[in-house]
Coordinates of C-alpha atoms in Angstrom, one line a residue:
Chain A
Q1342 CA -90.3 20.1 22.9
Q1343 CA -90.2 23.4 21.1
R1344 CA -90.3 22.4 17.5
A1345 CA -88.7 25.6 16.2
T1346 CA -85.3 25.4 18.0
G1347 CA -85.4 21.6 18.6
D1348 CA -84.6 22.2 22.3
G1349 CA -86.6 20.3 24.9
A1350 CA -86.6 18.9 28.4
G1351 CA -88.2 16.0 30.2
T1352 CA -88.4 15.3 33.9
W1353 CA -89.0 11.9 35.5
S1354 CA -89.3 10.7 39.0
V1355 CA -89.5 7.3 40.6
P1356 CA -91.6 7.6 43.8
A1357 CA -90.2 6.0 46.9
I1358 CA -89.4 2.3 46.3
S1359 CA -89.2 0.1 49.5
F1360 CA -86.9 -2.8 49.2
S1361 CA -87.5 -6.1 51.0
R1362 CA -86.4 -9.7 51.0
E1363 CA -89.3 -10.4 48.6
H1364 CA -88.6 -7.3 46.5
P1365 CA -84.9 -6.7 46.4
L1366 CA -83.1 -4.3 44.0
S1367 CA -82.1 -7.3 41.9
R1368 CA -85.8 -7.6 40.8
L1369 CA -85.4 -4.2 39.1
L1370 CA -81.9 -4.3 37.9
D1371 CA -79.7 -7.1 36.6
L1372 CA -77.1 -6.9 39.4
K1373 CA -73.6 -8.4 39.6
K1374 CA -73.6 -11.7 41.5
A1375 CA -72.7 -10.7 45.0
F1376 CA -74.6 -7.5 45.4
D1377 CA -78.2 -6.8 46.3
V1378 CA -80.3 -4.4 48.3
D1379 CA -83.2 -5.9 50.2
G1380 CA -84.1 -3.2 52.7
G1381 CA -84.5 0.5 52.8
V1382 CA -86.3 3.2 50.8
L1383 CA -85.0 4.8 47.6
A1384 CA -86.4 7.8 45.8
L1385 CA -85.1 9.0 42.4
T1386 CA -85.9 12.2 40.5
G1387 CA -84.3 13.4 37.3
S1388 CA -84.5 15.6 34.3
S1389 CA -82.9 15.7 30.9
H1390 CA -82.4 18.7 28.6
W1391 CA -81.5 18.5 25.0
Q1392 CA -80.3 21.4 22.9
Q1393 CA -79.2 21.7 19.4
H1394 CA -75.6 22.9 19.0
D1395 CA -74.5 23.5 15.4
G1396 CA -76.5 20.6 14.1
R1397 CA -75.8 18.2 17.0
Y1398 CA -78.0 17.4 19.9
V1399 CA -76.4 17.8 23.4
V1400 CA -78.3 16.0 26.1
S1401 CA -77.6 16.9 29.7
H1402 CA -79.0 15.0 32.7
H1403 CA -79.7 15.8 36.3
V1404 CA -80.3 12.9 38.7
E1405 CA -81.1 13.1 42.4
I1406 CA -80.8 9.9 44.5
D1407 CA -82.2 9.7 48.1
L1408 CA -81.6 6.4 49.9
K1409 CA -82.4 5.7 53.5
G1410 CA -81.8 2.7 55.7
G1411 CA -80.5 0.6 52.9
S1412 CA -79.5 -3.0 53.8
G1413 CA -78.3 -6.0 51.9
V1414 CA -75.4 -8.0 50.6
V1415 CA -72.1 -6.8 49.1
G1416 CA -69.4 -9.3 48.3
D1417 CA -69.3 -11.9 51.2
G1418 CA -70.7 -9.4 53.8
L1419 CA -73.9 -7.9 55.0
F1420 CA -74.5 -4.1 55.3
E1421 CA -77.2 -2.2 57.1
G1422 CA -78.3 1.5 57.6
L1423 CA -76.9 2.8 54.2
S1424 CA -78.1 6.3 53.6
T1425 CA -77.1 9.0 51.1
R1426 CA -78.5 12.0 49.2
M1427 CA -76.6 12.2 45.9
V1428 CA -77.0 14.8 43.1
L1429 CA -75.5 14.0 39.7
D1430 CA -75.2 16.2 36.6
G1431 CA -73.5 15.8 33.3
E1432 CA -73.7 15.3 29.6
G1433 CA -71.7 12.3 28.3
G1434 CA -71.3 11.0 31.8
L1435 CA -72.7 11.9 35.2
R1436 CA -70.6 13.5 38.0
S1437 CA -71.9 13.8 41.5
K1438 CA -71.5 16.8 43.9
P1439 CA -69.7 15.6 47.0
A1440 CA -72.2 13.3 48.7
R1441 CA -72.1 12.2 52.3
I1442 CA -72.6 8.4 52.6
E1443 CA -73.3 6.8 55.9
M1444 CA -73.6 3.1 56.8
A1445 CA -74.5 1.8 60.2
S1446 CA -72.7 -1.5 59.9
F1447 CA -70.8 -3.8 57.5
N1448 CA -69.8 -7.3 58.5
N1449 CA -67.8 -9.8 56.4
G1450 CA -66.4 -11.5 59.4
V1451 CA -65.3 -8.5 61.4
P1452 CA -68.1 -6.1 62.4
I1453 CA -67.4 -2.6 61.2
R1454 CA -69.8 0.2 62.5
D1455 CA -70.6 3.8 61.8
L1456 CA -69.0 4.1 58.5
S1457 CA -69.1 7.5 56.9
V1458 CA -67.4 9.1 53.9
N1459 CA -67.7 11.9 51.3
L1460 CA -67.9 10.6 47.8
V1461 CA -67.6 12.2 44.4
L1462 CA -68.7 9.7 41.8
K1463 CA -67.9 9.9 38.1
L1464 CA -70.2 7.6 36.1
P1465 CA -69.7 7.4 32.3
L1466 CA -72.9 6.7 30.4
S1467 CA -71.4 5.5 27.2
G1468 CA -68.1 4.7 25.5
D1469 CA -65.4 2.6 27.2
R1470 CA -64.7 4.9 30.1
K1471 CA -65.2 3.2 33.5
P1472 CA -66.5 4.7 36.8
A1473 CA -64.3 6.5 39.2
L1474 CA -64.8 7.1 42.9
Y1475 CA -63.1 9.9 44.9
L1476 CA -63.5 9.4 48.6
S1477 CA -62.6 11.8 51.4
D1478 CA -62.8 11.8 55.2
F1479 CA -63.5 8.1 55.5
S1480 CA -63.9 6.9 59.0
A1481 CA -65.4 3.8 60.8
S1482 CA -65.1 2.0 64.1
L1483 CA -63.9 -1.6 64.4
L1484 CA -62.3 -3.7 67.1
G1485 CA -62.7 -1.1 69.8
G1486 CA -60.9 1.5 67.8
K1487 CA -61.2 3.7 64.7
V1488 CA -60.0 3.3 61.1
S1489 CA -59.8 6.4 58.9
S1490 CA -58.4 7.8 55.7
P1491 CA -58.2 11.4 54.5
E1492 CA -58.5 10.5 50.8
M1493 CA -59.0 7.4 48.8
V1494 CA -59.3 7.0 45.0
F1495 CA -60.9 4.0 43.2
D1496 CA -60.5 4.9 39.5
F1497 CA -61.3 1.8 37.4
N1498 CA -59.7 3.6 34.4
R1499 CA -56.2 3.5 36.1
S1500 CA -54.1 0.6 37.1
G1501 CA -54.4 1.4 40.8
S1502 CA -53.7 4.0 43.5
S1503 CA -52.2 4.2 47.0
F1504 CA -53.4 6.0 50.1
P1505 CA -52.7 6.0 53.8
V1506 CA -55.1 4.3 56.2
L1507 CA -54.8 5.2 59.9
L1508 CA -55.7 3.0 62.9
E1509 CA -56.3 4.4 66.3
H1510 CA -56.9 2.7 69.7
V1511 CA -57.5 -0.8 68.2
D1512 CA -58.1 -3.2 71.1
I1513 CA -55.5 -6.0 71.1
E1514 CA -57.9 -8.1 73.2
Q1515 CA -60.5 -8.0 70.4
I1516 CA -57.8 -8.8 67.7
L1517 CA -56.6 -11.9 69.5
A1518 CA -60.3 -12.9 70.2
L1519 CA -60.7 -13.1 66.4
E1520 CA -58.1 -15.9 66.3
R1521 CA -60.4 -17.8 68.7
H1522 CA -57.4 -19.8 69.8
E1523 CA -58.1 -21.6 73.1
G1524 CA -55.9 -20.2 76.0
L1525 CA -54.7 -17.1 74.1
Y1526 CA -55.4 -13.8 75.7
G1527 CA -53.9 -10.3 75.4
N1528 CA -54.7 -6.6 75.9
G1529 CA -53.4 -3.2 75.1
F1530 CA -54.2 -0.7 72.3
L1531 CA -52.6 -0.3 68.9
D1532 CA -52.2 2.8 66.7
G1533 CA -50.6 2.8 63.3
S1534 CA -50.5 3.8 59.7
I1535 CA -51.0 1.4 56.8
P1536 CA -50.1 2.5 53.3
L1537 CA -52.8 0.7 51.2
T1538 CA -52.5 0.0 47.5
W1539 CA -55.7 -0.7 45.6
S1540 CA -56.0 -2.1 42.1
P1541 CA -58.9 -3.8 40.4
A1542 CA -57.0 -7.1 41.3
G1543 CA -57.3 -6.4 45.0
V1544 CA -55.7 -4.6 48.0
S1545 CA -52.2 -4.9 49.2
V1546 CA -50.0 -3.2 51.9
S1547 CA -46.3 -2.7 52.1
G1548 CA -44.6 -1.2 55.1
G1549 CA -47.5 -0.9 57.5
K1550 CA -46.3 0.2 61.0
L1551 CA -48.3 -0.3 64.2
A1552 CA -47.2 0.3 67.8
A1553 CA -48.9 -0.3 71.2
R1554 CA -49.8 2.7 73.3
S1555 CA -47.9 3.0 76.6
P1556 CA -48.0 1.6 79.2
G1557 CA -48.3 -1.5 77.0
G1558 CA -50.2 -4.6 78.3
K1559 CA -50.2 -8.3 78.8
I1560 CA -50.0 -11.4 76.6
R1561 CA -51.1 -14.7 78.1
Y1562 CA -51.0 -18.1 76.4
I1563 CA -52.0 -21.2 78.5
A1564 CA -51.0 -24.1 76.3
D1565 CA -53.3 -27.0 75.8
N1566 CA -52.1 -30.5 76.7
T1567 CA -50.8 -31.4 73.2
T1568 CA -48.7 -28.2 73.0
R1569 CA -47.5 -28.8 76.5
A1570 CA -46.6 -32.4 75.7
L1571 CA -44.6 -31.1 72.7
A1572 CA -42.8 -28.6 74.9
E1573 CA -41.6 -31.4 77.3
S1574 CA -39.2 -32.5 74.6
N1575 CA -38.0 -29.0 73.5
M1576 CA -36.2 -26.8 76.0
S1577 CA -36.6 -23.6 74.1
M1578 CA -40.3 -24.2 73.6
N1579 CA -40.5 -24.8 77.4
I1580 CA -38.9 -21.4 78.1
V1581 CA -41.2 -19.7 75.5
L1582 CA -44.3 -21.2 77.1
G1583 CA -43.0 -20.3 80.6
I1584 CA -42.5 -16.7 79.6
I1585 CA -45.7 -16.1 77.6
S1586 CA -47.9 -17.7 80.3
D1587 CA -48.0 -14.2 81.7
F1588 CA -46.0 -11.8 79.6
H1589 CA -46.1 -8.1 80.6
Y1590 CA -44.9 -5.9 77.7
H1591 CA -44.1 -2.2 77.8
Q1592 CA -43.3 -2.0 74.1
M1593 CA -44.8 -3.6 71.0
D1594 CA -43.9 -2.7 67.5
V1595 CA -45.4 -4.3 64.4
A1596 CA -44.2 -4.1 60.8
M1597 CA -46.7 -5.7 58.4
D1598 CA -47.1 -6.5 54.7
Y1599 CA -50.2 -7.8 53.1
A1600 CA -50.7 -9.3 49.7
A1601 CA -53.9 -9.3 47.5
D1602 CA -54.1 -13.2 48.0
G1603 CA -54.7 -12.6 51.7
R1604 CA -51.3 -13.4 53.0
L1605 CA -50.4 -11.3 56.0
L1606 CA -46.8 -11.2 57.2
M1607 CA -46.1 -9.5 60.5
Q1608 CA -42.8 -8.9 62.4
V1609 CA -43.8 -8.3 66.0
H1610 CA -41.2 -7.0 68.4
L1611 CA -42.1 -7.1 72.1
A1612 CA -40.1 -5.9 75.1
G1613 CA -41.1 -6.8 78.7
N1614 CA -40.9 -9.7 81.2
N1615 CA -42.8 -12.3 83.0
P1616 CA -42.6 -11.2 86.7
A1617 CA -42.8 -14.8 87.9
Y1618 CA -40.2 -16.2 85.4
A1619 CA -36.5 -16.0 86.1
N1620 CA -37.3 -13.4 88.7
G1621 CA -38.7 -11.0 86.1
R1622 CA -35.7 -11.0 83.8
A1623 CA -36.1 -8.7 80.8
V1624 CA -37.2 -10.5 77.6
E1625 CA -36.9 -9.3 73.9
F1626 CA -39.5 -11.2 71.8
N1627 CA -39.2 -11.2 68.0
L1628 CA -42.2 -13.0 66.4
N1629 CA -42.6 -13.6 62.7
L1630 CA -46.2 -14.3 62.1
E1631 CA -47.9 -15.4 58.9
E1632 CA -51.6 -16.0 58.3
N1633 CA -54.1 -15.7 55.5
V1634 CA -56.6 -13.0 56.4
L1635 CA -59.1 -14.0 53.7
R1636 CA -59.2 -17.5 55.2
L1637 CA -59.5 -16.0 58.7
L1638 CA -62.5 -13.8 57.5
E1639 CA -64.1 -16.8 55.9
S1640 CA -63.7 -18.8 59.1
L1641 CA -65.2 -15.9 61.1
R1642 CA -68.2 -15.7 58.6
V1643 CA -68.9 -19.4 59.1
A1644 CA -68.7 -19.1 62.9
G1645 CA -70.7 -16.0 63.0
D1646 CA -73.5 -17.3 60.7
I1647 CA -72.7 -14.5 58.3
S1648 CA -72.1 -16.9 55.3
R1649 CA -75.4 -18.7 56.0
K1650 CA -77.3 -15.4 56.1
V1651 CA -75.6 -14.2 52.9
D1652 CA -76.4 -17.4 51.1
E1653 CA -80.1 -17.2 52.2
R1654 CA -80.5 -13.7 51.0
L1655 CA -78.8 -14.4 47.6
Q1656 CA -80.7 -17.7 47.3
K1657 CA -84.0 -15.9 47.7
R1658 CA -83.2 -14.1 44.5
M1659 CA -82.7 -17.3 42.6
K1660 CA -86.3 -18.3 43.3
K1661 CA -87.6 -15.3 41.3
Chain B
C1343 CA -41.8 -24.0 64.6
A1344 CA -38.6 -24.3 66.7
P1345 CA -37.9 -21.1 68.5
T1346 CA -34.3 -20.0 69.2
V1347 CA -33.7 -18.8 72.7
K1348 CA -30.5 -17.0 73.8
V1349 CA -30.0 -17.0 77.6
E1350 CA -26.7 -15.3 78.3
V1351 CA -25.3 -13.3 81.2
P1352 CA -28.1 -12.7 83.8
D1353 CA -28.4 -9.0 83.3
K1354 CA -28.8 -9.2 79.5
P1355 CA -32.4 -9.8 78.3
I1356 CA -33.5 -13.2 77.2
T1357 CA -34.0 -13.0 73.4
I1358 CA -36.6 -15.1 71.7
N1359 CA -37.1 -15.5 68.0
L1360 CA -40.2 -17.4 67.0
N1361 CA -41.8 -18.1 63.6
V1362 CA -45.5 -18.9 63.7
K1363 CA -47.7 -19.7 60.7
I1364 CA -51.4 -19.8 61.5
E1365 CA -53.2 -22.2 59.3
H1366 CA -56.9 -21.4 58.7
E1367 CA -57.5 -23.7 55.7
I1368 CA -58.3 -26.8 57.7
R1369 CA -60.1 -24.9 60.4
V1370 CA -62.5 -23.3 57.8
K1371 CA -63.3 -26.7 56.3
V1372 CA -63.9 -28.3 59.7
E1373 CA -66.1 -25.4 60.8
K1374 CA -68.1 -25.7 57.6
D1375 CA -68.6 -29.4 58.1
L1376 CA -69.6 -28.7 61.7
D1377 CA -72.0 -26.1 60.6
H1378 CA -74.0 -28.7 58.8
V1379 CA -73.9 -31.0 61.9
L1380 CA -74.9 -28.2 64.2
S1381 CA -77.8 -27.1 62.0
Q1382 CA -81.3 -28.1 63.3
D1383 CA -82.0 -31.0 61.1
S1384 CA -79.1 -33.0 62.4
G1385 CA -80.9 -33.4 65.7
L1386 CA -77.6 -33.7 67.5
F1387 CA -77.5 -30.2 69.0
Chain C
L1320 CA -87.4 -37.2 76.3
D1321 CA -86.0 -35.4 73.3
L1322 CA -82.9 -33.2 73.1
A1323 CA -84.7 -29.9 72.5
S1324 CA -87.0 -30.2 75.5
A1325 CA -84.1 -31.5 77.7
K1326 CA -82.1 -28.4 76.8
A1327 CA -85.1 -26.1 77.2
S1328 CA -85.8 -27.4 80.7
G1329 CA -82.2 -27.2 81.8
M1330 CA -81.6 -30.9 82.2
V1331 CA -78.6 -31.0 79.8
G1332 CA -76.0 -28.5 78.6
E1333 CA -73.1 -28.1 76.1
K1334 CA -69.6 -28.7 77.3
A1335 CA -66.5 -27.1 75.8
D1336 CA -65.3 -30.4 74.5
G1337 CA -68.1 -30.7 72.0
Y1338 CA -70.2 -33.1 74.0
L1339 CA -73.5 -33.0 75.9
G1340 CA -73.4 -33.1 79.7
A1341 CA -76.2 -33.9 82.2
V1342 CA -77.0 -30.9 84.4
Q1343 CA -79.4 -32.9 86.4
G1344 CA -79.1 -36.7 86.8
G1345 CA -81.8 -39.3 86.1
G1346 CA -81.8 -42.5 84.0
E1347 CA -83.6 -41.0 81.1
V1348 CA -81.3 -38.0 80.9
A1349 CA -78.2 -40.2 81.1
A1350 CA -79.5 -42.4 78.3
L1351 CA -80.1 -39.4 76.1
V1352 CA -76.7 -37.9 76.8
A1353 CA -74.9 -41.2 76.0
D1354 CA -76.9 -41.7 72.8
I1355 CA -76.3 -38.1 71.5
N1356 CA -72.6 -38.2 72.4
N1357 CA -72.0 -41.4 70.6
K1358 CA -73.6 -40.0 67.4
R1359 CA -71.6 -36.8 67.8
R1360 CA -68.3 -38.7 68.3
A1361 CA -69.0 -40.6 65.0
A1362 CA -69.7 -37.3 63.2
Y1363 CA -66.5 -35.7 64.6
Q1364 CA -64.4 -38.7 63.6
A1365 CA -65.7 -38.5 60.1
I1366 CA -65.0 -34.8 59.9
A1367 CA -61.5 -35.3 61.4
A1368 CA -60.7 -38.0 58.9
R1369 CA -62.1 -36.0 55.9
N1370 CA -60.0 -33.0 56.8
G1371 CA -56.9 -34.8 58.0
T1372 CA -56.9 -33.3 61.5
S1373 CA -57.2 -34.7 65.0
L1374 CA -60.5 -35.7 66.7
Q1375 CA -59.5 -33.4 69.6
A1376 CA -59.2 -30.4 67.2
V1377 CA -62.7 -31.1 65.8
E1378 CA -64.2 -31.6 69.3
A1379 CA -62.7 -28.2 70.5
L1380 CA -64.1 -26.4 67.5
A1381 CA -67.5 -28.1 67.9
G1382 CA -67.6 -27.2 71.6
R1383 CA -66.9 -23.6 70.9
A1384 CA -69.5 -23.5 68.1
A1385 CA -72.1 -25.3 70.2
Q1386 CA -71.6 -23.1 73.2
D1387 CA -71.7 -19.9 71.0
K1388 CA -75.0 -21.1 69.5
T1389 CA -76.6 -22.2 72.8
A1390 CA -79.8 -20.2 73.4
A1391 CA -79.8 -17.6 76.2
G1392 CA -81.0 -19.2 79.5
Q1393 CA -79.8 -22.7 78.6
Y1394 CA -76.8 -24.3 80.2
I1395 CA -73.1 -24.4 79.2
M1396 CA -70.1 -25.6 81.2
N1397 CA -67.5 -22.9 81.9
S1398 CA -63.7 -23.5 82.0
S1399 CA -63.7 -24.4 85.7
G1400 CA -66.3 -27.1 85.1
Q1401 CA -69.4 -25.4 86.5
W1402 CA -72.8 -25.3 84.7
I1403 CA -73.7 -21.7 84.1
R1404 CA -76.9 -20.3 82.3
K1405 CA -76.0 -18.4 79.2

């Protein structure tokens, strides 16, 4: 520090920290409940400069973050292969240059792979301003297809924001397999656009549109004995089960809405036939489907041992 | 969920309207209970 | 004869209905299968009652979970009733 002008600078660096189950990030920082990093290597370097401007000190910071192979828990899911190199500068708050973030996999019931995005992070250091994240060129693969979004904003100072999410070539066979309903099978590929609205309260969708790629595909439902017994007494149900035992569709359109509490409402319109039913007479199928996606994900986490692994990794922290 | 089925003149398509509500609540609870039974210390699996 | 070694040596396997099946016969194997299945049925009935659902629904979910968790190389019964190694 030069005494005369009162200006000064200091640099600091944290040599590479290796995280592990025994030494997770939560050992160093007091982290929110459902977040921890227990794998990967992090290096931090930084410098601060303070200058006197008309009697007041202005402190500016420069921070460089380098994370490789980060793994751990976020929310109810597990992540692996998180890497980024981020440079942040600023005075009252830190603002990052666009940083490329890559994540090999994230799984909170449905495995998502090869996530990548460019992030600009605004991190206030004091006062009541909250962080803001500006994401661009997000893409990831899931269910045999790709999900992407050109631009997403998560600004905790605003009530919320909306942005388009695109789905390409999502495999209907894998979607139906998630339901794990005995006797239900289907194939074909969906593309679509989902207008997502985010707010600190959660995510919602209104007016999502999906459609199956031509030539379409098949839906097969082989009813179990109880459902078949039920159908004996109900002529319409019998017809429905007859048709969907081997339904070939050439057109599938889906309109979907999703609420922050997990409720998914879908209007599915199918056009096609069952070649072996009423000698292949054309069928128009209008299906109103309702389910709770958050419960579905929870069920998938239990079945896939994800919830047990998450509990174990968070439990380890309790025994500090 | 009682579907409604219209089967009119042969050349017109059969129209089916069906409402389905998939319940996961019970299934999640059952799977959690089963998870305990399936874990090693139950000795049953 | 305990369950773990019976499974490891391919004498028993998991069926889709949530119960154990004998892959190879033999009195001791049959006794083990009967004992384990009785205990499982009791556990399933308790779960069904507690969650207000049918025994059959619990058995189907148990069968799927047990077959998913069966170690590679051990036996499970496929939908056409044949024993296959996972």
